[in-house]
Structure formats: structure tokens, C-alpha cells
Amino acid sequence: MPSIPPLPSFRAAGRRSAKPLPRIRIPTARAIVDCAVYVDGKRLRGHFSHSAALAEVRKRGTGFVWVGLHEPDEIQMGDIAQTFGLHALAVEDVLEGSHRPKLERYDDTLMMVMRTVAYVEHELHTVSEIVQTGEVVVFTAPDFVVAVRQGEHSGLAGVRQALENDSERLLLGPGAVLHAIADYVVDTYVEVTQKLEVEVDLVEEEVFSPKSQVAIESIYQLKREIVELRRAVSPLATPLQLLGRPDTPLPKEVRRYLRDVADHHIAVTERIRDFDETLSALVNAAVARTAVQQNTDMRKISAAVAIAAVPTMIAGIYGMNFDHIPELHQVWGYPAVLTLMAILCTTLLVIFRRNKWL
């Protein structure tokens, strides 16, 4: 019989033929939300790509470009960085995301990282996430502004529209855009803290209401969200203070506006710190209230056990198998024992109620 040649291994063949799929390059324009050229406080008509817009500004020798991006990938951000000359470390920070608010300077380009927040509408004690966070990174130079957003709730279309309706502020250049974005971010902090203040007040009212039952887990959940909000908001104080210093390459009028934003930010930070302290006090109050309630329950249980112990003791005595128990063979023994049990239990009940144990 002729031998059958061995068949090739399908698994090995599959491994040899498997090749990594080529990465699809998504055009940079897909990540650009808006790109415009501003000259003399007005937006030029027409649509520009980011490279054409920068070329137009540098050809005119005046004005600036404002490019807004939403969650660009590595290739798209690399294209933007090459066009506008952004530092590699700054690009790396943008791609990594979730950084603490900070301000850095690369030659004549300022990079400012800001955390954005949004309040999640919900019913009290029903969800685990109350505050959503995102990020905005703003690059400013004498002739351009590049704003990169991370997250769905941090849209800047309203900021752009407001500035386009105020040509005097746009005349201040890219610094005015940086101020407008920072002011918008801090205003969202104010809105979120106002909504959280209502929620904290409701929890406080429930904790101190006489007949309410507030789970401590709900207070811890709210406190956790306050801590997350504080971590997103508080570090922005240092960048705002640095922007208000005279050595910052921003117009004097813009620095004045930024100092006002810093004042608003300080007020928000203090309010968030007050929320944290209030919730810590509410946790202690809820724990103390739970302990008091447990003590009250234990007193009621002890009183009930004491009342039940009297007939149990008497029934136990007369349930013993002794021949000589005086009342055991009397006609009046059974009703007399029941009457004694009723009198003793009633006496204990009256005593416990007078002492507010029941």
C-alpha cells in the first residue's frame, strides 16, 4: 500500500499567512471642529484648512488662526503639530490626556491644560456618577490658537460665537481667546457647584429629619464625586495666577480679565471645600444617628426580653418534675399562676414605658 503524505498544519499555515491590518489614516479635517482666520477683529469669509489658514495669516502679517479640534488621534495631532510648530512634549501631553491643569511655555507658545466638568442629571441616591470630567488644551502664539477638546460635554462653539460678536475683544489677539475659554471653563465650575449645592442641602435635610432613613453609602457617593470635582478644579489656580503676571506674553488688558477669572475660580474652590467639610460632618452625624437608633432598638429588645422572661421563669419552675410543689394539686393553682404572670408583665410594661424604653 502506498503511504499517504502528511497533510500540512492548518494552524501553522494560518499563522504564517496572518498579517496585521493596515492602519486607516483618517484625514485631519475629520478632527477639526472649526478653523477660521480673524483679522482686525473680524472673521474672514470662506473655509480654510489649518495649513491654508496659517499661510493666509502669515502672508498678511496680521491677524491669527483659531483651530478647534475634538479628540484627534496620533496622526491627526502630528499633522497639526507639524503645521503650527508645536513641541513634541506638548503633543504627547495632548495624546495621553487626563492631566492636572497646568501652564507651560515653549518659546513663544503657551500651552494651558484645563479640566472640564459637567453635572449628570439624576434622581437623588440613584446613580454612581454625578460629575463627568473632560479636558481642554489650548495652545496660543502670536498668530494662532489651537484648542483641543477631550470629552463630549466641553463644546466651545458658544465661546467662539460670543467672541465673533465682540470685535473689540478679538482685536486683543489670541490672548482674548485664551481668556474666553478659561472664563467659560470656570463658569461651568460655578454651574456644577450650584447644582451640587442643592444636592448637598437635600442630603443635609434628610440626615437631620426626624423620621428619615438616609443610607451612609449615599453620602459617601456624593463625597466621592465632590473629591473628584476638587481634583479637577483646584489645580487650575496656579496656571491662572501665572497668566496674570506681568512677565506673561499676553496683552495687559487680557491679564486683567484673567485675574478676574482667577478670583471667580478661588470662590468656586472655597465652595467645593465647604461641600467636602459639610459632607464629612454629615457622615459623622449619620453614623451617630445610626448608633443612637441602634441603642434605642436594643433597649426595646431588652425590655421585651425582660417581660417575656417572667412567664418563662414561672412556667419553667412549674414544669419541673417534682412531686411536692405546693400549688400543683390545688384547684386555684392554675388561674393564680396566670394572674401572677399577667400582673408582673403589666408592671414591667408600665415601668419600661415610663422610662421611655418602649
Coordinates of C-alpha atoms in Angstrom, one line a residue:
M1 CA 0.0 0.0 0.0
P2 CA 1.4 3.4 -0.9
S3 CA 1.9 5.7 2.2
I4 CA -0.2 8.8 2.5
P5 CA 1.8 12.0 2.7
P6 CA 1.2 14.1 5.8
L7 CA -1.2 17.0 5.5
P8 CA 0.1 20.5 6.3
S9 CA -0.9 22.0 9.6
F10 CA -3.8 24.4 9.1
R11 CA -2.9 26.3 12.3
A12 CA 0.7 26.9 11.3
A13 CA -0.4 28.0 7.8
G14 CA -2.9 30.4 9.3
R15 CA -0.2 31.9 11.5
R16 CA 2.1 32.4 8.6
S17 CA -0.5 34.0 6.4
A18 CA -1.9 36.3 9.1
K19 CA -0.7 39.9 8.5
P20 CA -1.6 43.0 10.6
L21 CA -4.3 45.1 9.1
P22 CA -3.0 48.4 7.7
R23 CA -4.0 51.3 9.8
I24 CA -6.5 53.5 8.1
R25 CA -5.4 57.1 8.0
I26 CA -8.3 59.5 8.9
P27 CA -7.9 63.0 7.5
T28 CA -7.0 65.7 9.9
A29 CA -10.1 67.6 8.8
R30 CA -12.3 65.0 10.5
A31 CA -10.9 66.1 13.9
I32 CA -11.3 69.8 13.2
V33 CA -14.5 71.3 14.5
D34 CA -13.9 74.7 13.2
C35 CA -11.0 76.7 11.6
A36 CA -11.1 80.4 11.0
V37 CA -8.9 83.4 10.3
Y38 CA -9.5 86.6 12.2
V39 CA -8.2 89.9 11.0
D40 CA -8.9 93.3 12.7
G41 CA -11.4 91.6 15.0
K42 CA -13.5 90.1 12.1
R43 CA -13.7 86.6 10.8
L44 CA -12.7 86.2 7.2
R45 CA -15.2 84.7 4.9
G46 CA -14.6 81.3 3.3
H47 CA -13.5 77.9 4.5
F48 CA -9.8 77.3 5.3
S49 CA -7.8 74.2 6.1
H50 CA -5.5 74.6 9.0
S51 CA -2.4 74.9 6.8
A52 CA -4.1 77.4 4.4
A53 CA -5.4 79.5 7.3
L54 CA -1.9 79.8 8.9
A55 CA -0.4 80.6 5.5
E56 CA -3.0 83.3 5.0
V57 CA -2.2 85.0 8.3
R58 CA 1.5 84.9 7.7
K59 CA 1.1 86.3 4.2
R60 CA -1.0 89.2 5.6
G61 CA 1.3 89.7 8.6
T62 CA -1.7 90.4 10.8
G63 CA -4.5 88.5 12.5
F64 CA -4.5 85.0 13.9
V65 CA -5.9 81.5 13.2
W66 CA -8.2 79.7 15.6
V67 CA -8.4 76.0 15.1
G68 CA -10.7 73.8 17.3
L69 CA -10.2 70.0 17.4
H70 CA -12.1 67.3 19.1
E71 CA -10.3 64.1 20.2
P72 CA -7.6 63.9 17.5
D73 CA -5.6 60.7 17.1
E74 CA -1.9 60.5 16.9
I75 CA -1.6 61.1 13.2
Q76 CA -4.0 64.0 13.1
M77 CA -2.3 65.7 16.1
G78 CA 1.1 65.1 14.5
D79 CA -0.1 66.9 11.4
I80 CA -1.4 69.9 13.5
A81 CA 1.9 69.9 15.4
Q82 CA 4.0 70.0 12.2
T83 CA 1.9 72.8 10.8
F84 CA 2.0 75.1 13.9
G85 CA 5.4 74.0 15.2
L86 CA 4.1 72.5 18.5
H87 CA 6.6 70.9 20.8
A88 CA 6.8 67.1 20.9
L89 CA 6.3 67.0 24.6
A90 CA 3.2 69.2 24.3
V91 CA 1.8 66.8 21.7
E92 CA 2.5 63.9 24.0
D93 CA 0.5 65.5 26.8
V94 CA -2.4 66.0 24.5
L95 CA -2.5 62.4 23.3
E96 CA -2.1 61.0 26.8
G97 CA -4.9 63.1 28.3
S98 CA -6.2 63.3 31.9
H99 CA -3.5 65.7 33.1
R100 CA -3.7 68.0 36.0
P101 CA -4.3 71.7 35.0
K102 CA -1.1 73.3 34.2
L103 CA 0.6 76.1 32.2
E104 CA 3.8 75.6 30.2
R105 CA 5.8 77.8 27.8
Y106 CA 7.6 76.6 24.7
D107 CA 9.4 79.6 23.3
D108 CA 6.6 81.9 22.2
T109 CA 3.9 79.3 22.5
L110 CA 1.8 78.9 25.7
M111 CA 0.2 75.6 26.5
M112 CA -2.6 75.6 29.1
V113 CA -4.3 72.4 30.3
M114 CA -7.8 72.8 31.9
R115 CA -10.1 70.2 33.2
T116 CA -13.8 70.5 32.2
V117 CA -16.7 69.2 34.3
A118 CA -20.4 68.5 33.7
Y119 CA -23.2 67.7 36.0
V120 CA -25.1 64.4 35.3
E121 CA -28.8 64.9 35.8
H122 CA -30.2 62.2 38.1
E123 CA -32.6 61.4 40.9
L124 CA -31.2 61.6 44.4
H125 CA -29.4 58.4 45.6
T126 CA -29.9 56.6 42.2
V127 CA -26.6 56.8 40.2
S128 CA -22.9 56.4 41.0
E129 CA -21.6 59.1 38.6
I130 CA -22.7 62.7 39.3
V131 CA -19.8 64.7 37.8
Q132 CA -18.3 64.0 34.4
T133 CA -14.8 65.3 33.6
G134 CA -13.0 66.2 30.4
E135 CA -10.1 68.2 29.2
V136 CA -9.3 71.3 27.1
V137 CA -5.7 72.0 26.0
V138 CA -5.1 75.5 24.5
F139 CA -2.0 76.5 22.5
T140 CA -1.6 80.2 22.0
A141 CA 1.1 82.0 20.0
P142 CA 1.2 85.5 18.3
D143 CA -0.5 84.2 15.2
F144 CA -2.6 81.1 16.2
V145 CA -4.8 79.4 18.8
V146 CA -5.2 75.7 18.8
A147 CA -7.8 74.3 21.2
V148 CA -8.0 70.5 21.7
R149 CA -11.0 69.1 23.5
Q150 CA -11.4 65.7 25.1
G151 CA -14.9 64.7 26.1
E152 CA -18.4 65.3 24.7
H153 CA -19.6 68.0 27.1
S154 CA -16.9 70.6 26.6
G155 CA -18.0 72.3 23.3
L156 CA -16.6 75.7 22.6
A157 CA -19.0 76.8 19.8
G158 CA -20.7 79.2 22.2
V159 CA -17.4 80.8 23.1
R160 CA -16.4 81.3 19.5
Q161 CA -19.8 82.8 18.7
A162 CA -19.6 85.2 21.6
L163 CA -16.2 86.4 20.6
E164 CA -17.2 86.8 17.0
N165 CA -19.9 89.1 18.2
D166 CA -17.4 91.2 20.1
S167 CA -14.8 92.5 17.7
E168 CA -13.1 94.7 20.3
R169 CA -12.1 91.6 22.3
L170 CA -10.9 89.8 19.2
L171 CA -8.6 92.8 18.5
L172 CA -6.7 91.7 21.6
G173 CA -5.5 88.6 19.7
P174 CA -5.1 85.0 20.7
G175 CA -4.9 86.0 24.4
A176 CA -8.5 87.0 24.2
V177 CA -9.4 83.6 23.0
L178 CA -7.4 82.0 25.9
H179 CA -9.3 84.2 28.4
A180 CA -12.6 83.4 26.9
I181 CA -12.0 79.6 27.1
A182 CA -10.7 79.9 30.7
D183 CA -13.7 82.1 31.6
Y184 CA -16.1 79.5 30.1
V185 CA -14.5 76.6 31.9
V186 CA -14.7 78.4 35.3
D187 CA -18.3 79.4 34.6
T188 CA -19.1 75.7 34.1
Y189 CA -17.4 75.1 37.5
V190 CA -19.8 77.6 39.0
E191 CA -22.9 76.0 37.4
V192 CA -21.9 72.5 38.6
T193 CA -21.2 73.7 42.1
Q194 CA -24.6 75.4 42.3
K195 CA -26.3 72.1 41.3
L196 CA -24.2 70.2 43.8
E197 CA -25.1 72.7 46.5
V198 CA -28.8 71.9 46.0
E199 CA -28.0 68.2 46.3
V200 CA -25.9 68.7 49.4
D201 CA -28.7 70.7 51.0
L202 CA -31.2 67.9 50.3
V203 CA -28.9 65.3 51.8
E204 CA -28.4 67.5 54.9
E205 CA -32.1 68.0 55.3
E206 CA -32.7 64.2 55.1
V207 CA -30.0 63.4 57.6
F208 CA -31.5 65.8 60.2
S209 CA -35.1 65.0 59.5
P210 CA -36.7 63.1 62.5
K211 CA -38.1 60.1 60.6
S212 CA -35.8 59.9 57.6
Q213 CA -33.7 56.9 56.7
V214 CA -30.5 58.0 54.9
A215 CA -28.0 55.4 53.8
I216 CA -24.4 56.4 54.6
E217 CA -23.4 54.9 51.3
S218 CA -25.3 57.7 49.5
I219 CA -23.4 60.4 51.4
Y220 CA -20.1 58.6 50.7
Q221 CA -21.0 58.5 47.0
L222 CA -21.7 62.3 46.9
K223 CA -18.5 62.9 48.9
R224 CA -16.5 60.9 46.3
E225 CA -17.9 63.0 43.5
I226 CA -17.0 66.2 45.4
V227 CA -13.5 64.9 45.8
E228 CA -13.2 64.2 42.1
L229 CA -14.6 67.7 41.3
R230 CA -12.0 69.2 43.7
R231 CA -9.2 67.4 42.0
A232 CA -10.3 68.7 38.6
V233 CA -10.9 72.3 39.7
S234 CA -8.4 73.2 42.4
P235 CA -5.1 72.8 40.5
L236 CA -6.2 75.4 37.9
A237 CA -5.5 78.2 40.5
T238 CA -1.7 78.2 39.8
P239 CA -2.0 78.5 36.0
L240 CA -4.5 81.3 36.3
Q241 CA -2.2 83.2 38.7
L242 CA 0.8 82.7 36.4
L243 CA -1.2 84.1 33.4
G244 CA -1.9 87.3 35.4
R245 CA 1.8 88.1 36.0
P246 CA 3.4 90.9 34.0
D247 CA 6.1 88.6 32.5
T248 CA 3.4 86.6 30.7
P249 CA 3.4 87.3 26.9
L250 CA -0.2 88.5 26.9
P251 CA -1.7 92.0 26.5
K252 CA -2.2 93.9 29.7
E253 CA -5.9 94.0 29.2
V254 CA -6.1 90.3 28.8
R255 CA -4.1 89.8 32.0
R256 CA -6.6 91.9 33.9
Y257 CA -9.5 89.8 32.6
L258 CA -7.6 86.6 33.6
R259 CA -7.1 87.9 37.2
D260 CA -10.9 88.3 37.4
V261 CA -11.3 84.7 36.2
A262 CA -8.8 83.7 38.9
D263 CA -10.9 85.4 41.6
H264 CA -14.0 83.5 40.4
H265 CA -12.0 80.3 40.5
I266 CA -11.0 80.9 44.1
A267 CA -14.6 81.4 45.1
V268 CA -15.5 78.1 43.4
T269 CA -12.7 76.3 45.1
E270 CA -13.7 77.6 48.5
R271 CA -17.3 76.5 47.9
I272 CA -16.1 73.0 46.9
R273 CA -14.0 72.8 50.1
D274 CA -17.1 73.8 52.1
F275 CA -19.0 70.9 50.5
D276 CA -16.3 68.5 51.4
E277 CA -16.4 69.6 55.1
T278 CA -20.2 69.6 55.2
L279 CA -20.3 66.0 53.8
S280 CA -17.7 64.9 56.4
A281 CA -19.9 66.4 59.1
L282 CA -23.0 64.7 57.6
V283 CA -21.2 61.3 57.6
N284 CA -20.4 61.7 61.3
A285 CA -23.9 62.8 62.0
A286 CA -25.4 59.9 60.1
V287 CA -23.1 57.5 62.0
A288 CA -24.1 59.0 65.3
R289 CA -27.7 58.8 64.4
T290 CA -27.4 55.2 63.4
A291 CA -25.7 54.4 66.8
V292 CA -28.5 56.2 68.7
Q293 CA -31.1 54.3 66.7
Q294 CA -29.3 51.0 67.4
N295 CA -29.2 51.8 71.2
T296 CA -32.9 52.6 71.1
D297 CA -33.6 49.3 69.3
M298 CA -31.5 47.4 71.8
R299 CA -33.4 49.0 74.7
K300 CA -36.7 47.9 73.2
I301 CA -35.5 44.4 72.6
S302 CA -34.1 44.2 76.2
A303 CA -37.4 45.4 77.6
A304 CA -39.4 42.8 75.5
V305 CA -37.0 40.1 76.7
A306 CA -37.4 41.1 80.3
I307 CA -41.2 41.0 80.0
A308 CA -41.0 37.6 78.3
A309 CA -38.6 36.3 81.0
V310 CA -41.1 36.5 83.8
P311 CA -43.7 34.0 82.5
T312 CA -40.9 31.9 81.1
M313 CA -39.3 31.6 84.5
I314 CA -42.6 30.7 86.3
A315 CA -43.5 28.2 83.6
G316 CA -40.1 26.7 83.9
I317 CA -40.4 26.2 87.7
Y318 CA -43.8 24.6 87.5
G319 CA -42.6 22.5 84.6
M320 CA -40.1 20.6 86.7
N321 CA -40.9 17.0 87.5
F322 CA -41.1 17.3 91.3
D323 CA -43.9 15.5 93.3
H324 CA -44.1 18.1 96.1
I325 CA -45.0 21.5 94.6
P326 CA -47.4 23.2 96.9
E327 CA -49.8 24.8 94.3
L328 CA -49.5 21.9 91.8
H329 CA -52.5 20.0 93.1
Q330 CA -54.7 23.0 94.1
V331 CA -57.8 23.9 92.2
W332 CA -56.9 27.6 92.2
G333 CA -53.2 27.0 91.3
Y334 CA -53.5 27.4 87.5
P335 CA -55.6 30.6 87.5
A336 CA -53.4 32.0 90.3
V337 CA -50.2 31.5 88.3
L338 CA -51.7 33.1 85.2
T339 CA -52.9 36.0 87.2
L340 CA -49.4 36.4 88.7
M341 CA -47.8 36.3 85.3
A342 CA -50.2 39.0 83.9
I343 CA -49.6 41.3 86.9
L344 CA -45.8 41.0 86.7
C345 CA -45.8 41.5 82.9
T346 CA -48.1 44.5 83.2
T347 CA -46.0 46.1 85.9
L348 CA -42.8 45.7 83.9
L349 CA -44.6 47.2 80.8
V350 CA -45.7 50.2 82.8
I351 CA -42.2 50.7 84.2
F352 CA -40.5 50.5 80.8
R353 CA -42.9 52.9 79.2
R354 CA -42.5 55.5 82.0
N355 CA -38.7 55.2 81.4
K356 CA -39.3 55.5 77.6
W357 CA -37.8 52.1 76.9
L358 CA -40.9 51.1 74.9

